[in-house]
Amino acid sequence: MTGEIERVLFPAEEIERTVVNMGRAITADYAGQDLVLVSVLRGSLFFLADLARAIDLPVTIGVMAITSYGSRDQSGGVVRIIKDLDEDVGGRHVLVVEDIVNSGLTLAYLLKTLRARNPASLAVCTLLDRPEQHLVELPIRYKGFTVKDEYVVGYGLDYKQKLRNLPFIGVLKSI
Ligand code: PRP
């Protein structure tokens, strides 16, 4: 599996340290509040699972599935919810957990949808951020790492639906 990797960007230990620190910050910031972690399938599942265990609060976990119209580049952020949250987030503190923010269009759509449900607060936690590609301004409250314009895989991130289960994040060999 590692034959497809050009180089390791973030080893498993570094990811673990970062996620633990993010969990600590979230624990301090949301102490005593009703927190719902909201994630979108599938890339963020690995991060969500580790982050949730690094948060020392009784959190609720909600999962959504969405699909974009056409290819991501052409979708213009128009996405459709194919599995909605089972939880009512009205009056609760919502933290959206993402694996990566590229253009930010998926997140912008998601935030708009969630805001309409009147949460007590709405914030974003992403493991990876690619600020050079942002097309919209986003309220990212917690960020793990910044990445450049390279194809990254592992720890949830895929290439053609494979390599998500690499324990580290690496750069894909050019194809
Ligand atoms: C990835 C990632 C974000 C989105 C970010 O999902 O999980 O949801 O792309 O891109 P954007 O900022 O340009 O909108 P992807 O569609 O690759 O699906 P996956 O989570 O199943 O890998």
PDB file of C-alpha atoms and ligand atoms in Angstrom:
ATOM      1  CA  MET A   1       0.000   0.000   0.000  1.00  0.00           C
ATOM      2  CA  THR A   2       2.857   2.385   0.842  1.00  0.00           C
ATOM      3  CA  GLY A   3       4.280   1.841  -2.667  1.00  0.00           C
ATOM      4  CA  GLU A   4       1.810   4.471  -3.854  1.00  0.00           C
ATOM      5  CA  ILE A   5       3.187   7.106  -1.496  1.00  0.00           C
ATOM      6  CA  GLU A   6       5.856   9.628  -2.497  1.00  0.00           C
ATOM      7  CA  ARG A   7       6.533  10.758   1.044  1.00  0.00           C
ATOM      8  CA  VAL A   8       4.979  10.823   4.494  1.00  0.00           C
ATOM      9  CA  LEU A   9       3.682  14.270   5.367  1.00  0.00           C
ATOM     10  CA  PHE A  10       2.302  13.630   8.864  1.00  0.00           C
ATOM     11  CA  PRO A  11       3.289  10.406  10.656  1.00  0.00           C
ATOM     12  CA  ALA A  12       0.701   8.654  12.841  1.00  0.00           C
ATOM     13  CA  GLU A  13       2.340   9.917  16.057  1.00  0.00           C
ATOM     14  CA  GLU A  14       2.180  13.533  14.911  1.00  0.00           C
ATOM     15  CA  ILE A  15      -1.475  13.153  13.931  1.00  0.00           C
ATOM     16  CA  GLU A  16      -2.221  11.617  17.312  1.00  0.00           C
ATOM     17  CA  ARG A  17      -0.516  14.463  19.198  1.00  0.00           C
ATOM     18  CA  THR A  18      -2.357  17.056  17.147  1.00  0.00           C
ATOM     19  CA  VAL A  19      -5.746  15.383  17.577  1.00  0.00           C
ATOM     20  CA  VAL A  20      -5.215  15.067  21.340  1.00  0.00           C
ATOM     21  CA  ASN A  21      -4.390  18.785  21.544  1.00  0.00           C
ATOM     22  CA  MET A  22      -7.462  19.683  19.502  1.00  0.00           C
ATOM     23  CA  GLY A  23      -9.568  17.508  21.805  1.00  0.00           C
ATOM     24  CA  ARG A  24      -8.154  19.285  24.855  1.00  0.00           C
ATOM     25  CA  ALA A  25      -8.964  22.711  23.416  1.00  0.00           C
ATOM     26  CA  ILE A  26     -12.520  21.614  22.558  1.00  0.00           C
ATOM     27  CA  THR A  27     -12.972  20.115  26.037  1.00  0.00           C
ATOM     28  CA  ALA A  28     -11.988  23.435  27.623  1.00  0.00           C
ATOM     29  CA  ASP A  29     -14.076  25.581  25.271  1.00  0.00           C
ATOM     30  CA  TYR A  30     -17.307  23.555  25.468  1.00  0.00           C
ATOM     31  CA  ALA A  31     -17.215  22.520  29.135  1.00  0.00           C
ATOM     32  CA  GLY A  32     -20.742  22.312  30.553  1.00  0.00           C
ATOM     33  CA  GLN A  33     -22.362  22.702  27.119  1.00  0.00           C
ATOM     34  CA  ASP A  34     -24.468  20.348  25.036  1.00  0.00           C
ATOM     35  CA  LEU A  35     -22.068  19.606  22.175  1.00  0.00           C
ATOM     36  CA  VAL A  36     -22.960  17.779  18.958  1.00  0.00           C
ATOM     37  CA  LEU A  37     -20.123  16.708  16.647  1.00  0.00           C
ATOM     38  CA  VAL A  38     -21.377  16.639  13.069  1.00  0.00           C
ATOM     39  CA  SER A  39     -19.392  14.832  10.391  1.00  0.00           C
ATOM     40  CA  VAL A  40     -19.864  14.119   6.727  1.00  0.00           C
ATOM     41  CA  LEU A  41     -19.080  10.690   5.299  1.00  0.00           C
ATOM     42  CA  ARG A  42     -16.662   9.349   4.499  1.00  0.00           C
ATOM     43  CA  GLY A  43     -13.248  10.986   4.786  1.00  0.00           C
ATOM     44  CA  SER A  44     -13.732  12.475   8.231  1.00  0.00           C
ATOM     45  CA  LEU A  45     -14.679   9.236   9.995  1.00  0.00           C
ATOM     46  CA  PHE A  46     -11.154   8.375  11.140  1.00  0.00           C
ATOM     47  CA  PHE A  47     -10.551  11.885  12.465  1.00  0.00           C
ATOM     48  CA  LEU A  48     -13.995  11.971  14.093  1.00  0.00           C
ATOM     49  CA  ALA A  49     -13.402   8.683  15.904  1.00  0.00           C
ATOM     50  CA  ASP A  50     -10.054   9.810  17.336  1.00  0.00           C
ATOM     51  CA  LEU A  51     -11.150  13.377  18.081  1.00  0.00           C
ATOM     52  CA  ALA A  52     -14.303  12.262  19.911  1.00  0.00           C
ATOM     53  CA  ARG A  53     -12.168  10.071  22.185  1.00  0.00           C
ATOM     54  CA  ALA A  54      -9.844  13.008  22.866  1.00  0.00           C
ATOM     55  CA  ILE A  55     -12.771  15.153  24.085  1.00  0.00           C
ATOM     56  CA  ASP A  56     -13.538  14.685  27.765  1.00  0.00           C
ATOM     57  CA  LEU A  57     -17.213  15.720  27.546  1.00  0.00           C
ATOM     58  CA  PRO A  58     -20.450  13.782  26.966  1.00  0.00           C
ATOM     59  CA  VAL A  59     -20.745  14.625  23.261  1.00  0.00           C
ATOM     60  CA  THR A  60     -23.384  13.474  20.781  1.00  0.00           C
ATOM     61  CA  ILE A  61     -22.174  12.296  17.366  1.00  0.00           C
ATOM     62  CA  GLY A  62     -24.160  12.949  14.205  1.00  0.00           C
ATOM     63  CA  VAL A  63     -23.291  11.775  10.721  1.00  0.00           C
ATOM     64  CA  MET A  64     -24.497  13.041   7.353  1.00  0.00           C
ATOM     65  CA  ALA A  65     -23.921  11.920   3.791  1.00  0.00           C
ATOM     66  CA  ILE A  66     -23.982  14.322   0.891  1.00  0.00           C
ATOM     67  CA  THR A  67     -23.345  14.169  -2.812  1.00  0.00           C
ATOM     68  CA  SER A  68     -22.304  16.956  -5.146  1.00  0.00           C
ATOM     69  CA  TYR A  69     -23.906  17.571  -8.487  1.00  0.00           C
ATOM     70  CA  GLY A  70     -21.384  16.795 -11.239  1.00  0.00           C
ATOM     71  CA  SER A  71     -17.701  16.725 -10.399  1.00  0.00           C
ATOM     72  CA  ARG A  72     -16.477  18.624  -7.375  1.00  0.00           C
ATOM     73  CA  ASP A  73     -14.820  21.244  -9.563  1.00  0.00           C
ATOM     74  CA  GLN A  74     -18.007  21.949 -11.450  1.00  0.00           C
ATOM     75  CA  SER A  75     -20.480  21.574  -8.613  1.00  0.00           C
ATOM     76  CA  GLY A  76     -20.102  25.165  -7.404  1.00  0.00           C
ATOM     77  CA  GLY A  77     -20.909  23.957  -3.920  1.00  0.00           C
ATOM     78  CA  VAL A  78     -24.326  22.634  -4.892  1.00  0.00           C
ATOM     79  CA  VAL A  79     -24.692  19.475  -2.874  1.00  0.00           C
ATOM     80  CA  ARG A  80     -27.616  17.289  -1.920  1.00  0.00           C
ATOM     81  CA  ILE A  81     -28.099  15.603   1.443  1.00  0.00           C
ATOM     82  CA  ILE A  82     -28.558  11.870   0.968  1.00  0.00           C
ATOM     83  CA  LYS A  83     -28.502  11.032   4.667  1.00  0.00           C
ATOM     84  CA  ASP A  84     -29.517  13.694   7.127  1.00  0.00           C
ATOM     85  CA  LEU A  85     -28.716  13.978  10.838  1.00  0.00           C
ATOM     86  CA  ASP A  86     -30.897  11.947  13.176  1.00  0.00           C
ATOM     87  CA  GLU A  87     -30.378  14.596  15.852  1.00  0.00           C
ATOM     88  CA  ASP A  88     -32.251  17.858  16.274  1.00  0.00           C
ATOM     89  CA  VAL A  89     -29.514  20.481  16.680  1.00  0.00           C
ATOM     90  CA  GLY A  90     -31.800  23.394  17.570  1.00  0.00           C
ATOM     91  CA  GLY A  91     -30.455  25.200  20.663  1.00  0.00           C
ATOM     92  CA  ARG A  92     -27.391  22.938  20.872  1.00  0.00           C
ATOM     93  CA  HIS A  93     -23.720  23.674  20.230  1.00  0.00           C
ATOM     94  CA  VAL A  94     -22.687  22.216  16.884  1.00  0.00           C
ATOM     95  CA  LEU A  95     -19.110  21.536  15.842  1.00  0.00           C
ATOM     96  CA  VAL A  96     -18.659  20.361  12.260  1.00  0.00           C
ATOM     97  CA  VAL A  97     -15.758  17.918  12.004  1.00  0.00           C
ATOM     98  CA  GLU A  98     -14.057  17.789   8.589  1.00  0.00           C
ATOM     99  CA  ASP A  99     -11.019  15.905   7.330  1.00  0.00           C
ATOM    100  CA  ILE A 100     -10.037  18.558   4.789  1.00  0.00           C
ATOM    101  CA  VAL A 101     -11.226  21.933   3.552  1.00  0.00           C
ATOM    102  CA  ASN A 102     -10.276  22.696  -0.049  1.00  0.00           C
ATOM    103  CA  SER A 103     -12.509  25.224  -1.820  1.00  0.00           C
ATOM    104  CA  GLY A 104     -14.691  25.360   1.272  1.00  0.00           C
ATOM    105  CA  LEU A 105     -17.832  25.028  -0.842  1.00  0.00           C
ATOM    106  CA  THR A 106     -19.001  21.780   0.766  1.00  0.00           C
ATOM    107  CA  LEU A 107     -18.561  23.321   4.181  1.00  0.00           C
ATOM    108  CA  ALA A 108     -20.283  26.553   3.196  1.00  0.00           C
ATOM    109  CA  TYR A 109     -23.337  24.598   2.061  1.00  0.00           C
ATOM    110  CA  LEU A 110     -23.322  22.494   5.197  1.00  0.00           C
ATOM    111  CA  LEU A 111     -23.031  25.523   7.470  1.00  0.00           C
ATOM    112  CA  LYS A 112     -25.916  27.237   5.697  1.00  0.00           C
ATOM    113  CA  THR A 113     -28.075  24.126   6.126  1.00  0.00           C
ATOM    114  CA  LEU A 114     -27.183  23.727   9.795  1.00  0.00           C
ATOM    115  CA  ARG A 115     -27.571  27.440  10.599  1.00  0.00           C
ATOM    116  CA  ALA A 116     -31.173  27.266   9.410  1.00  0.00           C
ATOM    117  CA  ARG A 117     -31.833  24.763  12.224  1.00  0.00           C
ATOM    118  CA  ASN A 118     -30.990  27.410  14.855  1.00  0.00           C
ATOM    119  CA  PRO A 119     -28.144  25.830  16.821  1.00  0.00           C
ATOM    120  CA  ALA A 120     -26.895  27.689  19.919  1.00  0.00           C
ATOM    121  CA  SER A 121     -23.528  27.967  18.140  1.00  0.00           C
ATOM    122  CA  LEU A 122     -21.930  26.642  14.989  1.00  0.00           C
ATOM    123  CA  ALA A 123     -18.197  26.183  14.482  1.00  0.00           C
ATOM    124  CA  VAL A 124     -15.792  24.125  12.385  1.00  0.00           C
ATOM    125  CA  CYS A 125     -12.951  21.781  13.274  1.00  0.00           C
ATOM    126  CA  THR A 126     -10.826  20.479  10.410  1.00  0.00           C
ATOM    127  CA  LEU A 127      -7.769  18.273  10.506  1.00  0.00           C
ATOM    128  CA  LEU A 128      -6.359  19.647   7.258  1.00  0.00           C
ATOM    129  CA  ASP A 129      -6.851  23.002   5.612  1.00  0.00           C
ATOM    130  CA  ARG A 130      -5.791  24.148   2.161  1.00  0.00           C
ATOM    131  CA  PRO A 131      -6.217  27.933   2.468  1.00  0.00           C
ATOM    132  CA  GLU A 132      -4.772  28.569  -1.023  1.00  0.00           C
ATOM    133  CA  GLN A 133      -7.869  26.928  -2.514  1.00  0.00           C
ATOM    134  CA  HIS A 134     -10.544  28.651  -0.430  1.00  0.00           C
ATOM    135  CA  LEU A 135     -13.252  30.319  -2.506  1.00  0.00           C
ATOM    136  CA  VAL A 136     -15.314  31.461   0.466  1.00  0.00           C
ATOM    137  CA  GLU A 137     -14.606  32.734   3.970  1.00  0.00           C
ATOM    138  CA  LEU A 138     -15.122  30.094   6.619  1.00  0.00           C
ATOM    139  CA  PRO A 139     -15.374  30.196  10.412  1.00  0.00           C
ATOM    140  CA  ILE A 140     -12.698  27.553  11.084  1.00  0.00           C
ATOM    141  CA  ARG A 141     -12.212  27.472  14.854  1.00  0.00           C
ATOM    142  CA  TYR A 142      -9.863  24.484  15.147  1.00  0.00           C
ATOM    143  CA  LYS A 143      -7.304  23.447  12.556  1.00  0.00           C
ATOM    144  CA  GLY A 144      -4.769  20.609  12.702  1.00  0.00           C
ATOM    145  CA  PHE A 145      -2.420  21.154   9.768  1.00  0.00           C
ATOM    146  CA  THR A 146      -2.146  23.393   6.720  1.00  0.00           C
ATOM    147  CA  VAL A 147      -1.396  21.614   3.440  1.00  0.00           C
ATOM    148  CA  LYS A 148      -0.217  22.834   0.065  1.00  0.00           C
ATOM    149  CA  ASP A 149      -1.575  21.918  -3.327  1.00  0.00           C
ATOM    150  CA  GLU A 150      -0.488  18.272  -3.195  1.00  0.00           C
ATOM    151  CA  TYR A 151      -2.610  15.126  -3.431  1.00  0.00           C
ATOM    152  CA  VAL A 152      -2.804  13.859   0.135  1.00  0.00           C
ATOM    153  CA  VAL A 153      -4.056  10.430   1.155  1.00  0.00           C
ATOM    154  CA  GLY A 154      -4.403   8.357   4.303  1.00  0.00           C
ATOM    155  CA  TYR A 155      -6.108   8.731   7.688  1.00  0.00           C
ATOM    156  CA  GLY A 156      -9.458   8.946   5.904  1.00  0.00           C
ATOM    157  CA  LEU A 157      -8.377  10.683   2.705  1.00  0.00           C
ATOM    158  CA  ASP A 158      -8.696   8.591  -0.421  1.00  0.00           C
ATOM    159  CA  TYR A 159      -7.452   8.112  -3.936  1.00  0.00           C
ATOM    160  CA  LYS A 160     -10.278   6.501  -5.928  1.00  0.00           C
ATOM    161  CA  GLN A 161     -11.803   5.294  -2.633  1.00  0.00           C
ATOM    162  CA  LYS A 162      -8.590   3.495  -1.613  1.00  0.00           C
ATOM    163  CA  LEU A 163      -5.784   4.312   0.853  1.00  0.00           C
ATOM    164  CA  ARG A 164      -8.121   5.785   3.483  1.00  0.00           C
ATOM    165  CA  ASN A 165      -6.842   3.188   5.953  1.00  0.00           C
ATOM    166  CA  LEU A 166      -3.200   4.304   5.904  1.00  0.00           C
ATOM    167  CA  PRO A 167      -2.364   5.266   9.503  1.00  0.00           C
ATOM    168  CA  PHE A 168      -0.410   8.348   8.337  1.00  0.00           C
ATOM    169  CA  ILE A 169      -1.044  11.155   5.843  1.00  0.00           C
ATOM    170  CA  GLY A 170       1.168  11.075   2.779  1.00  0.00           C
ATOM    171  CA  VAL A 171       1.575  12.584  -0.656  1.00  0.00           C
ATOM    172  CA  LEU A 172       0.474  10.355  -3.510  1.00  0.00           C
ATOM    173  CA  LYS A 173       3.085   9.494  -6.162  1.00  0.00           C
ATOM    174  CA  SER A 174       2.373  11.402  -9.367  1.00  0.00           C
ATOM    175  CA  ILE A 175       0.257   9.380 -11.761  1.00  0.00           C
TER     176      ILE A 175
HETATM  177  C1  PRP B   1     -13.787  15.913   0.758  1.00  0.00           C
HETATM  178  C2  PRP B   1     -13.756  16.367   2.217  1.00  0.00           C
HETATM  179  C3  PRP B   1     -14.670  17.561   2.235  1.00  0.00           C
HETATM  180  C4  PRP B   1     -14.583  18.108   0.853  1.00  0.00           C
HETATM  181  C5  PRP B   1     -13.744  19.338   0.848  1.00  0.00           C
HETATM  182  O1  PRP B   1     -14.843  15.034   0.561  1.00  0.00           O
HETATM  183  O2  PRP B   1     -14.191  15.360   3.097  1.00  0.00           O
HETATM  184  O3  PRP B   1     -15.998  17.199   2.561  1.00  0.00           O
HETATM  185  O4  PRP B   1     -13.964  17.113   0.013  1.00  0.00           O
HETATM  186  O5  PRP B   1     -13.680  19.922  -0.429  1.00  0.00           O
HETATM  187  P1  PRP B   1     -14.194  21.402  -0.699  1.00  0.00           P
HETATM  188  O6  PRP B   1     -13.696  22.268   0.409  1.00  0.00           O
HETATM  189  O7  PRP B   1     -13.581  21.769  -2.030  1.00  0.00           O
HETATM  190  O8  PRP B   1     -15.686  21.394  -0.770  1.00  0.00           O
HETATM  191  P2  PRP B   1     -15.000  14.097  -0.724  1.00  0.00           P
HETATM  192  O9  PRP B   1     -16.044  14.662  -1.628  1.00  0.00           O
HETATM  193  O10 PRP B   1     -13.656  13.821  -1.315  1.00  0.00           O
HETATM  194  O11 PRP B   1     -15.667  12.797  -0.126  1.00  0.00           O
HETATM  195  P3  PRP B   1     -15.092  11.759   0.965  1.00  0.00           P
HETATM  196  O12 PRP B   1     -15.204  12.435   2.301  1.00  0.00           O
HETATM  197  O13 PRP B   1     -16.014  10.567   0.840  1.00  0.00           O
HETATM  198  O14 PRP B   1     -13.666  11.429   0.599  1.00  0.00           O
END
